[in-house]
Structures are given as structure tokens and as C-alpha cells.
């Protein structure tokens, strides 16, 4: 995992349009949005306001009045797994969706308009990991970064990196940089020299019930305190807190089972 905060302002505001291929938003679809709002509101200090309703009931999470993430409601007749999904910026979602198909991926939703906010699609890479594509209009994406309660990093957990990295390179123009110092099957995806996401090949260590998937890391002030708060709110610890070169991390899940990670920065 690599620091991806880049050159945000002193308040963490990121109000500029994202370069194509850059993660710009994270969204979660759940069965019980009201309870989910309560959970993340208590954990990260988020408040909520209604957002585009093209995919059903949807709300944007706000931190100090600035948009950081979205939470929507799954159709009640579909028992789909709940999961955080990163959205990658695109200047033309129709063209990007076409490239996804040409490169062996699947487009499951869209492209479609999300009101005045922009235009979106949901797809999956050749290994099955789901991601979003976002063509911004009024809504540029996450408006603040580098402070507790905001997305800090997105990492793809997959079987092996070689083929799937070629997919993201071809679709989004990202530059793959393999990690050679540790012997891990890990590739950092860069845009204009800046790390924007990671791909971790873990082989048979993938969860049997989940398969390849994207994992969102959320910044917290203190990882251990956040883990304790999360368990008290009904969340679950999947991998205990541990120290890494970039900070102290823990892999967790919310009460509906959506997996994510907590990251307390070093220093």
C-alpha cells in the first residue's frame, strides 16, 4: 500500500476534476440503509443527504459538509453481497465502457445518467472484481481527503496480478509498477507518476464467499480506538490491527458484511 493523498490542500479539499483513471468516489449498496447510516455516522462522523436516485434510494455521506462517499439500497428481491465499490474517473463513460468489454471485462449497469451529477457505469474486470466508472458533471467526486473519515486508498485483491493489471492499464491508462523488494505479488497503479491504487495477488487466500474484490481503506485518527468503536457498533474484525510502513491497518466489516480497512497514518 502506498500513500495516495498527493497534493491536496491544507484542509484536505480535493475539489478539482480527477484525471481519467483516478479513483474519484466510493459507494456502498446495502439492504438496510438507515442502520448503515447510523453505523458509519457513529464510526466516521458522517452525515447524510439524498443523492441521485437513478439506482434507487441513495444518499451521499458528508464530513463537515463535504461529500466523501455514497450509500444506496439494494433491490429487496436480490440477495447480493454488500461491498464498497471504487469509481474511476472517465472523460467519456461510453467509450470507457466499450473498452472494458473489448478488454475482457463486463459492464453490468449503464452507462446511464445520474441526474445533473454526471454519468456512470458499473463493470467488472476479467477476474470478476466490480468497479464503477464516473464521468463527472456537477459532482466531481470525493471532496476531501487526508483527514479521518475519508477514503485513503483502494486496493484490488485478486488471484494474481499479471493479467488483471493489463486490463486496468488498457482501460484506464494506468502505469503498473511491480513491487520487487518484498517478493509479494503486488503492483502499484500510477497516473502521471502518482500512485492511485494497488493490486495484490493473494492466490488461494481470497475469501471463498467473495472472490476478487476491491478493498477501500478509510483514514482514522487511531486504528485501535476505531476497531474498538466498530465492534461496539456491531461491526466485525476480519484481520487484527497491525503496523505497516504506511500506518496501522485493520481489515473489518460492517454489520451487513461489507469489507473495508481502517488506516491510521504513521508519524
PDB file of C-alpha atoms in Angstrom:
ATOM      1  CA  UNK A   1       0.000   0.000   0.000  1.00  0.00           C
ATOM      2  CA  UNK A   2       1.265   3.446  -0.909  1.00  0.00           C
ATOM      3  CA  UNK A   3       0.386   6.964   0.148  1.00  0.00           C
ATOM      4  CA  UNK A   4      -2.081   8.265  -2.434  1.00  0.00           C
ATOM      5  CA  UNK A   5      -3.061  11.612  -0.974  1.00  0.00           C
ATOM      6  CA  UNK A   6      -0.994  13.576  -3.455  1.00  0.00           C
ATOM      7  CA  UNK A   7      -1.157  17.376  -3.365  1.00  0.00           C
ATOM      8  CA  UNK A   8      -4.411  18.113  -1.565  1.00  0.00           C
ATOM      9  CA  UNK A   9      -4.739  21.485   0.074  1.00  0.00           C
ATOM     10  CA  UNK A  10      -4.071  22.091   3.783  1.00  0.00           C
ATOM     11  CA  UNK A  11      -7.701  21.354   4.657  1.00  0.00           C
ATOM     12  CA  UNK A  12      -7.732  18.160   2.615  1.00  0.00           C
ATOM     13  CA  UNK A  13     -10.107  19.576  -0.012  1.00  0.00           C
ATOM     14  CA  UNK A  14      -9.982  17.874  -3.397  1.00  0.00           C
ATOM     15  CA  UNK A  15     -12.375  19.924  -5.478  1.00  0.00           C
ATOM     16  CA  UNK A  16     -10.554  19.549  -8.805  1.00  0.00           C
ATOM     17  CA  UNK A  17     -11.736  17.275 -11.605  1.00  0.00           C
ATOM     18  CA  UNK A  18      -9.878  13.957 -11.408  1.00  0.00           C
ATOM     19  CA  UNK A  19      -7.589  12.782 -14.173  1.00  0.00           C
ATOM     20  CA  UNK A  20      -9.029   9.848 -16.149  1.00  0.00           C
ATOM     21  CA  UNK A  21      -8.309   6.540 -14.427  1.00  0.00           C
ATOM     22  CA  UNK A  22      -8.039   8.100 -10.982  1.00  0.00           C
ATOM     23  CA  UNK A  23     -10.303   6.712  -8.210  1.00  0.00           C
ATOM     24  CA  UNK A  24     -12.726   9.553  -7.502  1.00  0.00           C
ATOM     25  CA  UNK A  25     -15.575   8.091  -5.410  1.00  0.00           C
ATOM     26  CA  UNK A  26     -16.578   5.082  -3.323  1.00  0.00           C
ATOM     27  CA  UNK A  27     -20.095   3.752  -2.991  1.00  0.00           C
ATOM     28  CA  UNK A  28     -21.823   1.049  -0.947  1.00  0.00           C
ATOM     29  CA  UNK A  29     -25.102  -0.690  -1.749  1.00  0.00           C
ATOM     30  CA  UNK A  30     -26.851  -2.269   1.261  1.00  0.00           C
ATOM     31  CA  UNK A  31     -30.152  -3.851   2.263  1.00  0.00           C
ATOM     32  CA  UNK A  32     -30.754  -1.591   5.280  1.00  0.00           C
ATOM     33  CA  UNK A  33     -29.554   1.964   4.562  1.00  0.00           C
ATOM     34  CA  UNK A  34     -30.949   3.538   7.751  1.00  0.00           C
ATOM     35  CA  UNK A  35     -28.990   1.202  10.034  1.00  0.00           C
ATOM     36  CA  UNK A  36     -25.935   1.572   7.787  1.00  0.00           C
ATOM     37  CA  UNK A  37     -26.136   5.364   8.070  1.00  0.00           C
ATOM     38  CA  UNK A  38     -26.190   5.035  11.852  1.00  0.00           C
ATOM     39  CA  UNK A  39     -23.148   2.726  11.809  1.00  0.00           C
ATOM     40  CA  UNK A  40     -20.927   4.856   9.585  1.00  0.00           C
ATOM     41  CA  UNK A  41     -22.200   8.062  11.125  1.00  0.00           C
ATOM     42  CA  UNK A  42     -21.024   6.885  14.540  1.00  0.00           C
ATOM     43  CA  UNK A  43     -17.768   5.399  13.191  1.00  0.00           C
ATOM     44  CA  UNK A  44     -16.613   8.215  10.893  1.00  0.00           C
ATOM     45  CA  UNK A  45     -18.741  11.198  11.897  1.00  0.00           C
ATOM     46  CA  UNK A  46     -20.641  11.191   8.603  1.00  0.00           C
ATOM     47  CA  UNK A  47     -23.956  12.922   7.984  1.00  0.00           C
ATOM     48  CA  UNK A  48     -26.185  12.118   5.011  1.00  0.00           C
ATOM     49  CA  UNK A  49     -28.275  13.879   2.389  1.00  0.00           C
ATOM     50  CA  UNK A  50     -30.220  12.445  -0.554  1.00  0.00           C
ATOM     51  CA  UNK A  51     -28.312  11.935  -3.795  1.00  0.00           C
ATOM     52  CA  UNK A  52     -29.236  10.864  -7.353  1.00  0.00           C
ATOM     53  CA  UNK A  53     -31.971   8.212  -7.259  1.00  0.00           C
ATOM     54  CA  UNK A  54     -31.339   6.537 -10.624  1.00  0.00           C
ATOM     55  CA  UNK A  55     -30.330   3.287  -8.885  1.00  0.00           C
ATOM     56  CA  UNK A  56     -32.972   3.524  -6.175  1.00  0.00           C
ATOM     57  CA  UNK A  57     -32.732   5.201  -2.754  1.00  0.00           C
ATOM     58  CA  UNK A  58     -29.275   6.755  -2.446  1.00  0.00           C
ATOM     59  CA  UNK A  59     -27.590   9.200  -0.076  1.00  0.00           C
ATOM     60  CA  UNK A  60     -24.263  10.978  -0.050  1.00  0.00           C
ATOM     61  CA  UNK A  61     -22.178  10.864   3.102  1.00  0.00           C
ATOM     62  CA  UNK A  62     -20.844  14.233   4.251  1.00  0.00           C
ATOM     63  CA  UNK A  63     -17.922  15.028   6.529  1.00  0.00           C
ATOM     64  CA  UNK A  64     -18.090  18.612   7.799  1.00  0.00           C
ATOM     65  CA  UNK A  65     -20.429  19.364   4.915  1.00  0.00           C
ATOM     66  CA  UNK A  66     -18.199  17.902   2.197  1.00  0.00           C
ATOM     67  CA  UNK A  67     -19.050  14.762   0.213  1.00  0.00           C
ATOM     68  CA  UNK A  68     -16.915  11.706   0.899  1.00  0.00           C
ATOM     69  CA  UNK A  69     -18.896   8.588  -0.143  1.00  0.00           C
ATOM     70  CA  UNK A  70     -22.289   7.251  -1.176  1.00  0.00           C
ATOM     71  CA  UNK A  71     -24.648   4.643   0.274  1.00  0.00           C
ATOM     72  CA  UNK A  72     -27.580   3.201  -1.659  1.00  0.00           C
ATOM     73  CA  UNK A  73     -30.195   0.488  -1.202  1.00  0.00           C
ATOM     74  CA  UNK A  74     -30.085  -2.865  -2.955  1.00  0.00           C
ATOM     75  CA  UNK A  75     -33.314  -4.115  -4.539  1.00  0.00           C
ATOM     76  CA  UNK A  76     -35.194  -6.053  -1.839  1.00  0.00           C
ATOM     77  CA  UNK A  77     -35.673  -9.071  -4.099  1.00  0.00           C
ATOM     78  CA  UNK A  78     -31.950  -9.535  -4.791  1.00  0.00           C
ATOM     79  CA  UNK A  79     -29.670 -11.079  -2.180  1.00  0.00           C
ATOM     80  CA  UNK A  80     -26.434  -9.597  -3.484  1.00  0.00           C
ATOM     81  CA  UNK A  81     -23.300  -9.253  -1.328  1.00  0.00           C
ATOM     82  CA  UNK A  82     -22.734  -5.801   0.114  1.00  0.00           C
ATOM     83  CA  UNK A  83     -19.411  -4.301  -0.900  1.00  0.00           C
ATOM     84  CA  UNK A  84     -17.644  -0.952  -1.156  1.00  0.00           C
ATOM     85  CA  UNK A  85     -17.038  -0.108  -4.816  1.00  0.00           C
ATOM     86  CA  UNK A  86     -14.469   2.414  -6.111  1.00  0.00           C
ATOM     87  CA  UNK A  87     -15.324   4.588  -9.102  1.00  0.00           C
ATOM     88  CA  UNK A  88     -12.640   5.547 -11.628  1.00  0.00           C
ATOM     89  CA  UNK A  89     -12.828   8.908 -13.399  1.00  0.00           C
ATOM     90  CA  UNK A  90     -13.515   8.993 -17.126  1.00  0.00           C
ATOM     91  CA  UNK A  91     -13.935  11.786 -19.664  1.00  0.00           C
ATOM     92  CA  UNK A  92     -16.319   9.585 -21.679  1.00  0.00           C
ATOM     93  CA  UNK A  93     -18.056   6.762 -19.811  1.00  0.00           C
ATOM     94  CA  UNK A  94     -19.500   5.321 -23.030  1.00  0.00           C
ATOM     95  CA  UNK A  95     -16.061   4.965 -24.566  1.00  0.00           C
ATOM     96  CA  UNK A  96     -14.572   3.566 -21.340  1.00  0.00           C
ATOM     97  CA  UNK A  97     -17.395   1.028 -21.031  1.00  0.00           C
ATOM     98  CA  UNK A  98     -16.720  -0.081 -24.587  1.00  0.00           C
ATOM     99  CA  UNK A  99     -13.032  -0.537 -23.759  1.00  0.00           C
ATOM    100  CA  UNK A 100     -13.967  -2.603 -20.712  1.00  0.00           C
ATOM    101  CA  UNK A 101     -15.836  -5.030 -22.970  1.00  0.00           C
ATOM    102  CA  UNK A 102     -13.055  -5.118 -25.570  1.00  0.00           C
ATOM    103  CA  UNK A 103     -10.509  -5.972 -22.856  1.00  0.00           C
ATOM    104  CA  UNK A 104     -12.483  -8.926 -21.472  1.00  0.00           C
ATOM    105  CA  UNK A 105     -14.449  -7.195 -18.730  1.00  0.00           C
ATOM    106  CA  UNK A 106     -18.208  -6.918 -18.266  1.00  0.00           C
ATOM    107  CA  UNK A 107     -20.490  -3.892 -17.985  1.00  0.00           C
ATOM    108  CA  UNK A 108     -23.410  -4.798 -15.738  1.00  0.00           C
ATOM    109  CA  UNK A 109     -25.107  -1.416 -15.249  1.00  0.00           C
ATOM    110  CA  UNK A 110     -25.243   1.560 -17.605  1.00  0.00           C
ATOM    111  CA  UNK A 111     -23.846   3.723 -18.916  1.00  0.00           C
ATOM    112  CA  UNK A 112     -26.615   5.921 -17.582  1.00  0.00           C
ATOM    113  CA  UNK A 113     -27.161   9.487 -16.385  1.00  0.00           C
ATOM    114  CA  UNK A 114     -27.214  10.233 -12.656  1.00  0.00           C
ATOM    115  CA  UNK A 115     -29.241  13.408 -12.854  1.00  0.00           C
ATOM    116  CA  UNK A 116     -27.115  16.554 -13.074  1.00  0.00           C
ATOM    117  CA  UNK A 117     -24.336  14.860 -11.087  1.00  0.00           C
ATOM    118  CA  UNK A 118     -22.764  13.016 -14.014  1.00  0.00           C
ATOM    119  CA  UNK A 119     -22.844   9.782 -15.921  1.00  0.00           C
ATOM    120  CA  UNK A 120     -21.873   6.344 -14.624  1.00  0.00           C
ATOM    121  CA  UNK A 121     -21.493   2.651 -15.288  1.00  0.00           C
ATOM    122  CA  UNK A 122     -20.712  -0.411 -13.204  1.00  0.00           C
ATOM    123  CA  UNK A 123     -18.423  -3.086 -14.567  1.00  0.00           C
ATOM    124  CA  UNK A 124     -16.207  -5.967 -13.557  1.00  0.00           C
ATOM    125  CA  UNK A 125     -12.698  -6.931 -14.600  1.00  0.00           C
ATOM    126  CA  UNK A 126     -11.915 -10.320 -16.224  1.00  0.00           C
ATOM    127  CA  UNK A 127     -11.420 -11.904 -12.770  1.00  0.00           C
ATOM    128  CA  UNK A 128     -14.810 -10.658 -11.560  1.00  0.00           C
ATOM    129  CA  UNK A 129     -13.940  -7.681  -9.329  1.00  0.00           C
ATOM    130  CA  UNK A 130     -16.600  -4.947  -9.517  1.00  0.00           C
ATOM    131  CA  UNK A 131     -15.747  -1.273 -10.056  1.00  0.00           C
ATOM    132  CA  UNK A 132     -17.508   1.882 -11.186  1.00  0.00           C
ATOM    133  CA  UNK A 133     -16.820   4.424 -13.931  1.00  0.00           C
ATOM    134  CA  UNK A 134     -17.700   8.060 -13.310  1.00  0.00           C
ATOM    135  CA  UNK A 135     -17.954  10.897 -15.846  1.00  0.00           C
ATOM    136  CA  UNK A 136     -18.311  13.981 -13.699  1.00  0.00           C
ATOM    137  CA  UNK A 137     -20.669  16.871 -14.319  1.00  0.00           C
ATOM    138  CA  UNK A 138     -21.888  18.705 -11.207  1.00  0.00           C
ATOM    139  CA  UNK A 139     -20.499  16.021  -8.884  1.00  0.00           C
ATOM    140  CA  UNK A 140     -16.710  15.762  -9.151  1.00  0.00           C
ATOM    141  CA  UNK A 141     -16.344  13.012  -6.540  1.00  0.00           C
ATOM    142  CA  UNK A 142     -14.937  12.836  -3.035  1.00  0.00           C
ATOM    143  CA  UNK A 143     -14.430  16.436  -1.914  1.00  0.00           C
ATOM    144  CA  UNK A 144     -11.988  15.934   0.959  1.00  0.00           C
ATOM    145  CA  UNK A 145      -9.060  13.611   1.621  1.00  0.00           C
ATOM    146  CA  UNK A 146      -6.228  13.125   4.087  1.00  0.00           C
ATOM    147  CA  UNK A 147      -8.341  13.509   7.231  1.00  0.00           C
ATOM    148  CA  UNK A 148     -10.099  10.893   9.411  1.00  0.00           C
ATOM    149  CA  UNK A 149     -13.300   9.570   7.886  1.00  0.00           C
ATOM    150  CA  UNK A 150     -12.191   9.855   4.254  1.00  0.00           C
ATOM    151  CA  UNK A 151     -11.153   7.229   1.688  1.00  0.00           C
ATOM    152  CA  UNK A 152      -7.368   6.877   1.769  1.00  0.00           C
ATOM    153  CA  UNK A 153      -6.586   4.080  -0.700  1.00  0.00           C
ATOM    154  CA  UNK A 154      -8.202   1.451  -2.929  1.00  0.00           C
ATOM    155  CA  UNK A 155      -6.650  -1.985  -3.332  1.00  0.00           C
ATOM    156  CA  UNK A 156      -7.714  -4.866  -5.545  1.00  0.00           C
ATOM    157  CA  UNK A 157      -7.428  -8.328  -4.003  1.00  0.00           C
ATOM    158  CA  UNK A 158      -7.238 -10.885  -6.798  1.00  0.00           C
ATOM    159  CA  UNK A 159      -5.735 -14.266  -7.654  1.00  0.00           C
ATOM    160  CA  UNK A 160      -2.661 -12.954  -9.472  1.00  0.00           C
ATOM    161  CA  UNK A 161      -1.695  -9.554 -10.798  1.00  0.00           C
ATOM    162  CA  UNK A 162      -0.290 -10.101 -14.294  1.00  0.00           C
ATOM    163  CA  UNK A 163      -3.395 -10.381 -16.474  1.00  0.00           C
ATOM    164  CA  UNK A 164      -5.700  -8.144 -14.447  1.00  0.00           C
ATOM    165  CA  UNK A 165      -3.105  -5.357 -14.282  1.00  0.00           C
ATOM    166  CA  UNK A 166      -3.008  -5.355 -18.098  1.00  0.00           C
ATOM    167  CA  UNK A 167      -6.778  -4.809 -18.044  1.00  0.00           C
ATOM    168  CA  UNK A 168      -6.603  -1.688 -15.846  1.00  0.00           C
ATOM    169  CA  UNK A 169      -3.624  -0.416 -17.837  1.00  0.00           C
ATOM    170  CA  UNK A 170      -5.552  -0.759 -21.112  1.00  0.00           C
ATOM    171  CA  UNK A 171      -8.909   0.553 -19.852  1.00  0.00           C
ATOM    172  CA  UNK A 172      -7.767   3.478 -17.695  1.00  0.00           C
ATOM    173  CA  UNK A 173      -4.257   4.245 -18.919  1.00  0.00           C
ATOM    174  CA  UNK A 174      -2.684   3.454 -15.552  1.00  0.00           C
ATOM    175  CA  UNK A 175       1.020   2.644 -15.261  1.00  0.00           C
ATOM    176  CA  UNK A 176       1.787  -0.579 -13.367  1.00  0.00           C
ATOM    177  CA  UNK A 177       4.805  -0.574 -11.051  1.00  0.00           C
ATOM    178  CA  UNK A 178       5.551  -4.041  -9.605  1.00  0.00           C
ATOM    179  CA  UNK A 179       6.839  -4.335  -6.052  1.00  0.00           C
ATOM    180  CA  UNK A 180      10.154  -6.175  -6.171  1.00  0.00           C
ATOM    181  CA  UNK A 181      11.640  -5.625  -2.718  1.00  0.00           C
ATOM    182  CA  UNK A 182       9.402  -7.950  -0.679  1.00  0.00           C
ATOM    183  CA  UNK A 183       8.629 -10.820  -3.019  1.00  0.00           C
ATOM    184  CA  UNK A 184       4.887 -10.151  -2.789  1.00  0.00           C
ATOM    185  CA  UNK A 185       2.722 -10.297  -5.900  1.00  0.00           C
ATOM    186  CA  UNK A 186       1.875  -6.602  -5.635  1.00  0.00           C
ATOM    187  CA  UNK A 187       1.583  -3.869  -8.261  1.00  0.00           C
ATOM    188  CA  UNK A 188       1.008  -0.165  -7.683  1.00  0.00           C
ATOM    189  CA  UNK A 189      -1.063   1.569 -10.354  1.00  0.00           C
ATOM    190  CA  UNK A 190       0.145   5.094 -11.096  1.00  0.00           C
ATOM    191  CA  UNK A 191      -1.247   8.051 -13.009  1.00  0.00           C
ATOM    192  CA  UNK A 192       1.252  10.694 -14.128  1.00  0.00           C
ATOM    193  CA  UNK A 193       3.772   9.197 -11.707  1.00  0.00           C
ATOM    194  CA  UNK A 194       1.399   9.356  -8.731  1.00  0.00           C
ATOM    195  CA  UNK A 195       0.221   6.156  -7.011  1.00  0.00           C
ATOM    196  CA  UNK A 196      -3.582   5.894  -7.227  1.00  0.00           C
ATOM    197  CA  UNK A 197      -4.408   2.239  -6.416  1.00  0.00           C
ATOM    198  CA  UNK A 198      -2.874  -1.150  -5.677  1.00  0.00           C
ATOM    199  CA  UNK A 199      -3.341  -4.694  -6.983  1.00  0.00           C
ATOM    200  CA  UNK A 200      -2.458  -7.549  -4.637  1.00  0.00           C
ATOM    201  CA  UNK A 201      -2.327 -11.127  -5.912  1.00  0.00           C
ATOM    202  CA  UNK A 202      -3.114 -13.418  -2.988  1.00  0.00           C
ATOM    203  CA  UNK A 203      -3.880 -16.685  -4.764  1.00  0.00           C
ATOM    204  CA  UNK A 204      -5.967 -19.113  -2.725  1.00  0.00           C
ATOM    205  CA  UNK A 205      -6.083 -16.715   0.237  1.00  0.00           C
ATOM    206  CA  UNK A 206      -9.100 -14.930  -1.258  1.00  0.00           C
ATOM    207  CA  UNK A 207     -12.296 -15.355   0.784  1.00  0.00           C
ATOM    208  CA  UNK A 208     -14.334 -18.275  -0.573  1.00  0.00           C
ATOM    209  CA  UNK A 209     -17.546 -16.256  -0.416  1.00  0.00           C
ATOM    210  CA  UNK A 210     -16.198 -13.142  -2.101  1.00  0.00           C
ATOM    211  CA  UNK A 211     -13.674 -13.838  -4.875  1.00  0.00           C
ATOM    212  CA  UNK A 212     -11.620 -10.984  -6.350  1.00  0.00           C
ATOM    213  CA  UNK A 213     -12.786  -7.623  -4.995  1.00  0.00           C
ATOM    214  CA  UNK A 214     -11.733  -4.051  -4.357  1.00  0.00           C
ATOM    215  CA  UNK A 215     -10.979  -3.009  -0.785  1.00  0.00           C
ATOM    216  CA  UNK A 216     -11.338   0.616   0.353  1.00  0.00           C
ATOM    217  CA  UNK A 217      -9.116   1.935   3.147  1.00  0.00           C
ATOM    218  CA  UNK A 218     -10.584   4.713   5.282  1.00  0.00           C
ATOM    219  CA  UNK A 219      -8.349   7.053   7.235  1.00  0.00           C
ATOM    220  CA  UNK A 220      -8.798   7.146  11.030  1.00  0.00           C
ATOM    221  CA  UNK A 221      -7.050   9.043  13.806  1.00  0.00           C
ATOM    222  CA  UNK A 222      -6.315   5.904  15.843  1.00  0.00           C
ATOM    223  CA  UNK A 223      -6.768   2.423  14.385  1.00  0.00           C
ATOM    224  CA  UNK A 224      -7.133   0.578  17.694  1.00  0.00           C
ATOM    225  CA  UNK A 225      -9.691   3.046  19.037  1.00  0.00           C
ATOM    226  CA  UNK A 226     -11.636   2.803  15.777  1.00  0.00           C
ATOM    227  CA  UNK A 227     -11.593  -1.013  15.918  1.00  0.00           C
ATOM    228  CA  UNK A 228     -12.997  -0.906  19.442  1.00  0.00           C
ATOM    229  CA  UNK A 229     -15.686   1.557  18.369  1.00  0.00           C
ATOM    230  CA  UNK A 230     -16.544  -0.544  15.310  1.00  0.00           C
ATOM    231  CA  UNK A 231     -17.053  -3.742  17.312  1.00  0.00           C
ATOM    232  CA  UNK A 232     -19.226  -1.866  19.773  1.00  0.00           C
ATOM    233  CA  UNK A 233     -21.388  -0.721  16.859  1.00  0.00           C
ATOM    234  CA  UNK A 234     -21.903  -4.279  15.606  1.00  0.00           C
ATOM    235  CA  UNK A 235     -19.035  -4.474  13.111  1.00  0.00           C
ATOM    236  CA  UNK A 236     -16.557  -7.348  12.836  1.00  0.00           C
ATOM    237  CA  UNK A 237     -12.766  -7.609  12.768  1.00  0.00           C
ATOM    238  CA  UNK A 238     -11.517  -9.792   9.897  1.00  0.00           C
ATOM    239  CA  UNK A 239      -7.780  -9.151  10.362  1.00  0.00           C
ATOM    240  CA  UNK A 240      -6.486  -7.567  13.606  1.00  0.00           C
ATOM    241  CA  UNK A 241      -4.691  -4.240  13.600  1.00  0.00           C
ATOM    242  CA  UNK A 242      -1.071  -4.419  12.536  1.00  0.00           C
ATOM    243  CA  UNK A 243       1.714  -1.963  11.810  1.00  0.00           C
ATOM    244  CA  UNK A 244       2.792  -1.423   8.197  1.00  0.00           C
ATOM    245  CA  UNK A 245       5.275   1.014   6.628  1.00  0.00           C
ATOM    246  CA  UNK A 246       2.364   3.365   5.849  1.00  0.00           C
ATOM    247  CA  UNK A 247       0.461   3.134   9.096  1.00  0.00           C
ATOM    248  CA  UNK A 248      -1.539   0.833  11.328  1.00  0.00           C
ATOM    249  CA  UNK A 249      -4.238  -1.086   9.459  1.00  0.00           C
ATOM    250  CA  UNK A 250      -7.087  -3.444  10.309  1.00  0.00           C
ATOM    251  CA  UNK A 251      -9.448  -5.280   7.954  1.00  0.00           C
ATOM    252  CA  UNK A 252     -13.041  -5.099   9.164  1.00  0.00           C
ATOM    253  CA  UNK A 253     -16.655  -5.482   8.069  1.00  0.00           C
ATOM    254  CA  UNK A 254     -19.812  -3.531   8.821  1.00  0.00           C
ATOM    255  CA  UNK A 255     -22.919  -5.242  10.273  1.00  0.00           C
ATOM    256  CA  UNK A 256     -24.124  -6.218   6.768  1.00  0.00           C
ATOM    257  CA  UNK A 257     -20.755  -7.769   5.926  1.00  0.00           C
ATOM    258  CA  UNK A 258     -19.247  -5.106   3.652  1.00  0.00           C
ATOM    259  CA  UNK A 259     -15.464  -5.387   3.985  1.00  0.00           C
ATOM    260  CA  UNK A 260     -13.184  -2.374   4.311  1.00  0.00           C
ATOM    261  CA  UNK A 261      -9.972  -1.387   6.051  1.00  0.00           C
ATOM    262  CA  UNK A 262      -9.007   1.196   8.638  1.00  0.00           C
ATOM    263  CA  UNK A 263      -5.743   3.092   8.238  1.00  0.00           C
ATOM    264  CA  UNK A 264      -4.082   5.174  10.929  1.00  0.00           C
ATOM    265  CA  UNK A 265      -1.205   7.086   9.339  1.00  0.00           C
ATOM    266  CA  UNK A 266       2.338   6.720  10.652  1.00  0.00           C
ATOM    267  CA  UNK A 267       4.054   9.702  12.183  1.00  0.00           C
TER     268      UNK A 267
END
